mmCIF file of C-alpha atoms in Angstrom:
data_model
loop_
_atom_site.group_PDB
_atom_site.id
_atom_site.type_symbol
_atom_site.label_atom_id
_atom_site.label_comp_id
_atom_site.label_asym_id
_atom_site.label_seq_id
_atom_site.Cartn_x
_atom_site.Cartn_y
_atom_site.Cartn_z
ATOM 1 C CA UNK A 1 15.964 -35.165 -27.576
ATOM 2 C CA UNK A 2 14.958 -34.296 -24.209
ATOM 3 C CA UNK A 3 16.925 -31.024 -22.964
ATOM 4 C CA UNK A 4 18.406 -32.287 -19.601
ATOM 5 C CA UNK A 5 18.047 -28.483 -18.362
ATOM 6 C CA UNK A 6 14.211 -28.569 -19.120
ATOM 7 C CA UNK A 7 12.047 -29.032 -16.098
ATOM 8 C CA UNK A 8 9.383 -32.285 -16.421
ATOM 9 C CA UNK A 9 7.274 -30.110 -14.090
ATOM 10 C CA UNK A 10 5.630 -27.067 -12.461
ATOM 11 C CA UNK A 11 6.605 -26.092 -9.047
ATOM 12 C CA UNK A 12 3.542 -25.867 -7.154
ATOM 13 C CA UNK A 13 4.096 -22.851 -4.742
ATOM 14 C CA UNK A 14 3.272 -23.615 -0.839
ATOM 15 C CA UNK A 15 2.580 -21.116 1.649
ATOM 16 C CA UNK A 16 5.111 -20.151 3.690
ATOM 17 C CA UNK A 17 5.670 -19.429 7.505
ATOM 18 C CA UNK A 18 7.901 -18.693 9.916
ATOM 19 C CA UNK A 19 9.891 -16.205 12.126
ATOM 20 C CA UNK A 20 6.619 -13.892 11.988
ATOM 21 C CA UNK A 21 6.379 -13.747 8.511
ATOM 22 C CA UNK A 22 4.006 -15.783 5.759
ATOM 23 C CA UNK A 23 5.684 -16.420 2.390
ATOM 24 C CA UNK A 24 2.992 -16.566 -0.260
ATOM 25 C CA UNK A 25 2.927 -17.018 -4.270
ATOM 26 C CA UNK A 26 2.260 -13.366 -6.064
ATOM 27 C CA UNK A 27 -0.804 -13.216 -7.580
ATOM 28 C CA UNK A 28 -0.238 -10.759 -10.340
ATOM 29 C CA UNK A 29 -4.408 -10.532 -10.449
ATOM 30 C CA UNK A 30 -4.483 -8.338 -6.716
ATOM 31 C CA UNK A 31 -4.291 -5.179 -7.061
ATOM 32 C CA UNK A 32 -2.219 -4.900 -3.457
ATOM 33 C CA UNK A 33 0.643 -7.641 -4.801
ATOM 34 C CA UNK A 34 0.480 -5.638 -8.234
ATOM 35 C CA UNK A 35 0.947 -1.846 -6.124
ATOM 36 C CA UNK A 36 3.737 -3.494 -3.392
ATOM 37 C CA UNK A 37 5.301 -5.201 -6.653
ATOM 38 C CA UNK A 38 5.956 -1.580 -8.527
ATOM 39 C CA UNK A 39 6.790 -0.468 -5.256
ATOM 40 C CA UNK A 40 9.767 -2.306 -4.628
ATOM 41 C CA UNK A 41 11.227 -2.179 -8.222
ATOM 42 C CA UNK A 42 10.822 1.621 -7.963
ATOM 43 C CA UNK A 43 12.455 2.333 -4.488
ATOM 44 C CA UNK A 44 15.759 4.204 -5.312
ATOM 45 C CA UNK A 45 17.553 1.755 -3.225
ATOM 46 C CA UNK A 46 16.467 -0.869 -5.352
ATOM 47 C CA UNK A 47 17.407 0.575 -8.402
ATOM 48 C CA UNK A 48 21.178 1.270 -6.804
ATOM 49 C CA UNK A 49 21.552 -2.222 -6.700
ATOM 50 C CA UNK A 50 19.822 -4.006 -9.607
ATOM 51 C CA UNK A 51 19.021 -2.946 -12.890
ATOM 52 C CA UNK A 52 16.040 -5.316 -14.528
ATOM 53 C CA UNK A 53 16.432 -5.771 -18.385
ATOM 54 C CA UNK A 54 12.553 -4.366 -18.708
ATOM 55 C CA UNK A 55 11.819 -1.125 -16.859
ATOM 56 C CA UNK A 56 9.372 -1.575 -14.782
ATOM 57 C CA UNK A 57 7.731 1.882 -13.888
ATOM 58 C CA UNK A 58 3.861 1.544 -14.149
ATOM 59 C CA UNK A 59 0.974 -0.930 -13.362
ATOM 60 C CA UNK A 60 1.032 -2.567 -16.597
ATOM 61 C CA UNK A 61 4.905 -3.679 -16.615
ATOM 62 C CA UNK A 62 4.479 -4.630 -12.681
ATOM 63 C CA UNK A 63 1.533 -6.992 -13.645
ATOM 64 C CA UNK A 64 3.275 -8.251 -16.929
ATOM 65 C CA UNK A 65 6.586 -9.183 -14.671
ATOM 66 C CA UNK A 66 4.252 -10.650 -12.040
ATOM 67 C CA UNK A 67 2.690 -13.142 -14.409
ATOM 68 C CA UNK A 68 6.001 -13.393 -16.285
ATOM 69 C CA UNK A 69 7.304 -14.632 -12.412
ATOM 70 C CA UNK A 70 3.948 -17.038 -12.724
ATOM 71 C CA UNK A 71 5.264 -18.461 -15.758
ATOM 72 C CA UNK A 72 8.158 -19.463 -14.756
ATOM 73 C CA UNK A 73 6.583 -21.179 -12.051
ATOM 74 C CA UNK A 74 4.768 -23.233 -14.327
ATOM 75 C CA UNK A 75 7.514 -24.294 -15.954
ATOM 76 C CA UNK A 76 9.425 -25.298 -13.089
ATOM 77 C CA UNK A 77 12.148 -23.469 -13.670
ATOM 78 C CA UNK A 78 11.388 -20.423 -10.939
ATOM 79 C CA UNK A 79 9.241 -19.631 -7.144
ATOM 80 C CA UNK A 80 8.769 -16.386 -6.506
ATOM 81 C CA UNK A 81 7.234 -16.030 -3.139
ATOM 82 C CA UNK A 82 5.662 -12.018 -1.563
ATOM 83 C CA UNK A 83 7.235 -11.986 1.885
ATOM 84 C CA UNK A 84 4.123 -10.826 4.497
ATOM 85 C CA UNK A 85 3.718 -10.020 8.141
ATOM 86 C CA UNK A 86 1.913 -12.829 9.333
ATOM 87 C CA UNK A 87 0.346 -11.200 11.458
ATOM 88 C CA UNK A 88 -1.321 -8.177 9.131
ATOM 89 C CA UNK A 89 -0.770 -10.151 5.966
ATOM 90 C CA UNK A 90 0.865 -6.816 4.197
ATOM 91 C CA UNK A 91 3.591 -7.159 1.708
ATOM 92 C CA UNK A 92 6.957 -6.353 3.075
ATOM 93 C CA UNK A 93 8.837 -7.279 0.284
ATOM 94 C CA UNK A 94 9.581 -10.555 -2.127
ATOM 95 C CA UNK A 95 11.804 -13.534 -2.611
ATOM 96 C CA UNK A 96 12.456 -15.768 -4.917
ATOM 97 C CA UNK A 97 14.254 -18.929 -5.968
ATOM 98 C CA UNK A 98 15.842 -18.673 -9.047
ATOM 99 C CA UNK A 99 16.808 -19.961 -12.453
ATOM 100 C CA UNK A 100 16.656 -23.786 -10.928
ATOM 101 C CA UNK A 101 18.496 -26.228 -12.542
ATOM 102 C CA UNK A 102 17.000 -29.618 -11.921
ATOM 103 C CA UNK A 103 20.189 -30.882 -13.115
ATOM 104 C CA UNK A 104 23.011 -30.422 -10.934
ATOM 105 C CA UNK A 105 19.927 -29.004 -8.410
ATOM 106 C CA UNK A 106 21.545 -25.905 -8.606
ATOM 107 C CA UNK A 107 19.318 -22.549 -8.137
ATOM 108 C CA UNK A 108 19.958 -18.527 -7.004
ATOM 109 C CA UNK A 109 18.152 -16.682 -4.429
ATOM 110 C CA UNK A 110 17.644 -13.503 -4.724
ATOM 111 C CA UNK A 111 15.070 -10.240 -2.460
ATOM 112 C CA UNK A 112 14.648 -7.093 -1.727
ATOM 113 C CA UNK A 113 12.626 -4.938 1.026
ATOM 114 C CA UNK A 114 10.532 -2.341 0.556
ATOM 115 C CA UNK A 115 11.398 0.937 2.514
ATOM 116 C CA UNK A 116 9.333 1.036 5.362
ATOM 117 C CA UNK A 117 10.032 -2.051 6.281
ATOM 118 C CA UNK A 118 13.839 -2.455 6.480
ATOM 119 C CA UNK A 119 14.970 -2.466 9.441
ATOM 120 C CA UNK A 120 13.304 -5.459 10.683
ATOM 121 C CA UNK A 121 15.462 -8.355 9.316
ATOM 122 C CA UNK A 122 12.866 -9.270 7.211
ATOM 123 C CA UNK A 123 15.211 -10.606 4.307
ATOM 124 C CA UNK A 124 16.899 -12.462 6.522
ATOM 125 C CA UNK A 125 13.937 -14.420 7.657
ATOM 126 C CA UNK A 126 12.468 -14.893 4.849
ATOM 127 C CA UNK A 127 15.705 -16.041 2.917
ATOM 128 C CA UNK A 128 15.849 -18.973 5.941
ATOM 129 C CA UNK A 129 12.604 -19.708 4.809
ATOM 130 C CA UNK A 130 12.740 -20.138 1.753
ATOM 131 C CA UNK A 131 16.519 -21.723 1.362
ATOM 132 C CA UNK A 132 14.732 -24.444 4.031
ATOM 133 C CA UNK A 133 11.845 -24.965 1.286
ATOM 134 C CA UNK A 134 14.525 -25.254 -1.381
ATOM 135 C CA UNK A 135 16.747 -28.102 0.218
ATOM 136 C CA UNK A 136 13.917 -29.915 2.346
ATOM 137 C CA UNK A 137 11.036 -29.623 -0.511
ATOM 138 C CA UNK A 138 12.267 -28.232 -3.789
ATOM 139 C CA UNK A 139 15.854 -30.834 -3.328
ATOM 140 C CA UNK A 140 17.896 -28.228 -4.217
ATOM 141 C CA UNK A 141 21.128 -28.740 -3.510
ATOM 142 C CA UNK A 142 23.667 -25.639 -3.963
ATOM 143 C CA UNK A 143 22.137 -22.186 -3.752
ATOM 144 C CA UNK A 144 23.815 -19.186 -5.101
ATOM 145 C CA UNK A 145 23.566 -15.361 -3.570
ATOM 146 C CA UNK A 146 25.006 -12.651 -5.493
ATOM 147 C CA UNK A 147 25.423 -9.447 -5.310
ATOM 148 C CA UNK A 148 26.378 -6.151 -6.721
ATOM 149 C CA UNK A 149 30.220 -5.514 -4.806
ATOM 150 C CA UNK A 150 29.180 -2.882 -2.224
ATOM 151 C CA UNK A 151 26.191 -4.142 -1.064
ATOM 152 C CA UNK A 152 27.375 -4.874 2.501
ATOM 153 C CA UNK A 153 23.566 -5.205 3.982
ATOM 154 C CA UNK A 154 23.486 -8.242 2.063
ATOM 155 C CA UNK A 155 27.009 -9.705 2.542
ATOM 156 C CA UNK A 156 25.817 -9.334 6.456
ATOM 157 C CA UNK A 157 22.313 -11.114 5.064
ATOM 158 C CA UNK A 158 24.111 -13.065 3.482
ATOM 159 C CA UNK A 159 26.358 -14.512 6.298
ATOM 160 C CA UNK A 160 23.393 -14.467 8.841
ATOM 161 C CA UNK A 161 21.622 -17.411 6.796
ATOM 162 C CA UNK A 162 24.578 -19.492 6.289
ATOM 163 C CA UNK A 163 25.705 -18.418 2.898
ATOM 164 C CA UNK A 164 29.856 -18.069 3.271
ATOM 165 C CA UNK A 165 31.453 -15.377 0.999
ATOM 166 C CA UNK A 166 33.207 -18.150 -2.155
ATOM 167 C CA UNK A 167 34.438 -14.950 -4.310
ATOM 168 C CA UNK A 168 34.519 -12.080 -6.914
ATOM 169 C CA UNK A 169 32.613 -12.504 -10.024
ATOM 170 C CA UNK A 170 34.217 -9.854 -12.227
ATOM 171 C CA UNK A 171 31.886 -7.834 -14.438
ATOM 172 C CA UNK A 172 28.896 -10.220 -13.910
ATOM 173 C CA UNK A 173 25.931 -7.801 -13.322
ATOM 174 C CA UNK A 174 24.604 -4.603 -15.347
ATOM 175 C CA UNK A 175 25.644 -0.896 -13.504
ATOM 176 C CA UNK A 176 22.748 0.041 -11.758
ATOM 177 C CA UNK A 177 20.704 1.940 -14.859
ATOM 178 C CA UNK A 178 23.121 0.718 -17.191
ATOM 179 C CA UNK A 179 22.721 -2.276 -19.922
ATOM 180 C CA UNK A 180 26.092 -1.604 -21.448
ATOM 181 C CA UNK A 181 28.499 -1.121 -18.613
ATOM 182 C CA UNK A 182 29.646 -3.281 -15.937
ATOM 183 C CA UNK A 183 30.247 -4.368 -12.218
ATOM 184 C CA UNK A 184 31.122 -6.796 -10.377
ATOM 185 C CA UNK A 185 29.589 -9.401 -7.741
ATOM 186 C CA UNK A 186 30.280 -10.743 -4.862
ATOM 187 C CA UNK A 187 28.699 -14.042 -4.712
ATOM 188 C CA UNK A 188 27.783 -16.517 -1.877
ATOM 189 C CA UNK A 189 26.589 -19.631 -1.206
ATOM 190 C CA UNK A 190 25.372 -22.524 0.714
ATOM 191 C CA UNK A 191 24.582 -26.262 -0.264
ATOM 192 C CA UNK A 192 22.306 -28.695 1.468
ATOM 193 C CA UNK A 193 25.259 -30.071 3.610
ATOM 194 C CA UNK A 194 26.129 -27.234 5.159
ATOM 195 C CA UNK A 195 24.841 -26.715 8.832
ATOM 196 C CA UNK A 196 21.750 -24.679 9.511
ATOM 197 C CA UNK A 197 22.390 -21.433 11.228
ATOM 198 C CA UNK A 198 20.865 -20.180 14.182
ATOM 199 C CA UNK A 199 18.835 -17.404 13.270
ATOM 200 C CA UNK A 200 19.812 -13.951 16.335
ATOM 201 C CA UNK A 201 16.918 -12.367 15.675
ATOM 202 C CA UNK A 202 15.791 -9.088 17.868
#
């Protein structure tokens, strides 16, 4: 019997352009990408709000993590994009459409921005682009966005991109740096039938 939650095809990841950004697939064999991924995961602000199941503390771990992201795309359950400057191609951060359920057409979005790229609405612009792709090209009906309670910046990004707050999930993610204690999560979500938000960018 076929598992209804198993994807039937890999995801051919496109390159997405808009809002001064270029979203492209990460390349585990490109040193610039590996180093950007490592910098993102070792950034103290990232670690404050996220607790990866496997720590990424060196180049080898970063490369392995990127290969796992590529495997998720091959299996049709995840799409990870390197967010870059449209003009220079310099990596600015990451956005992913994760845990894709092709049956009920639901997925989760997640993102981070490198320290030197903050304050430029990179996450807002990337989320708007990735959301449009997921709805129009991937055929997703619902996108969920969860962040640790207290992460006000993520709340603002979600609201700007048309993801209203839906509630608080109790004990739904690990505490910072811990795999044995939990913290609450703010849940935001957007449906394909929701109106497209109008971004106000500087």
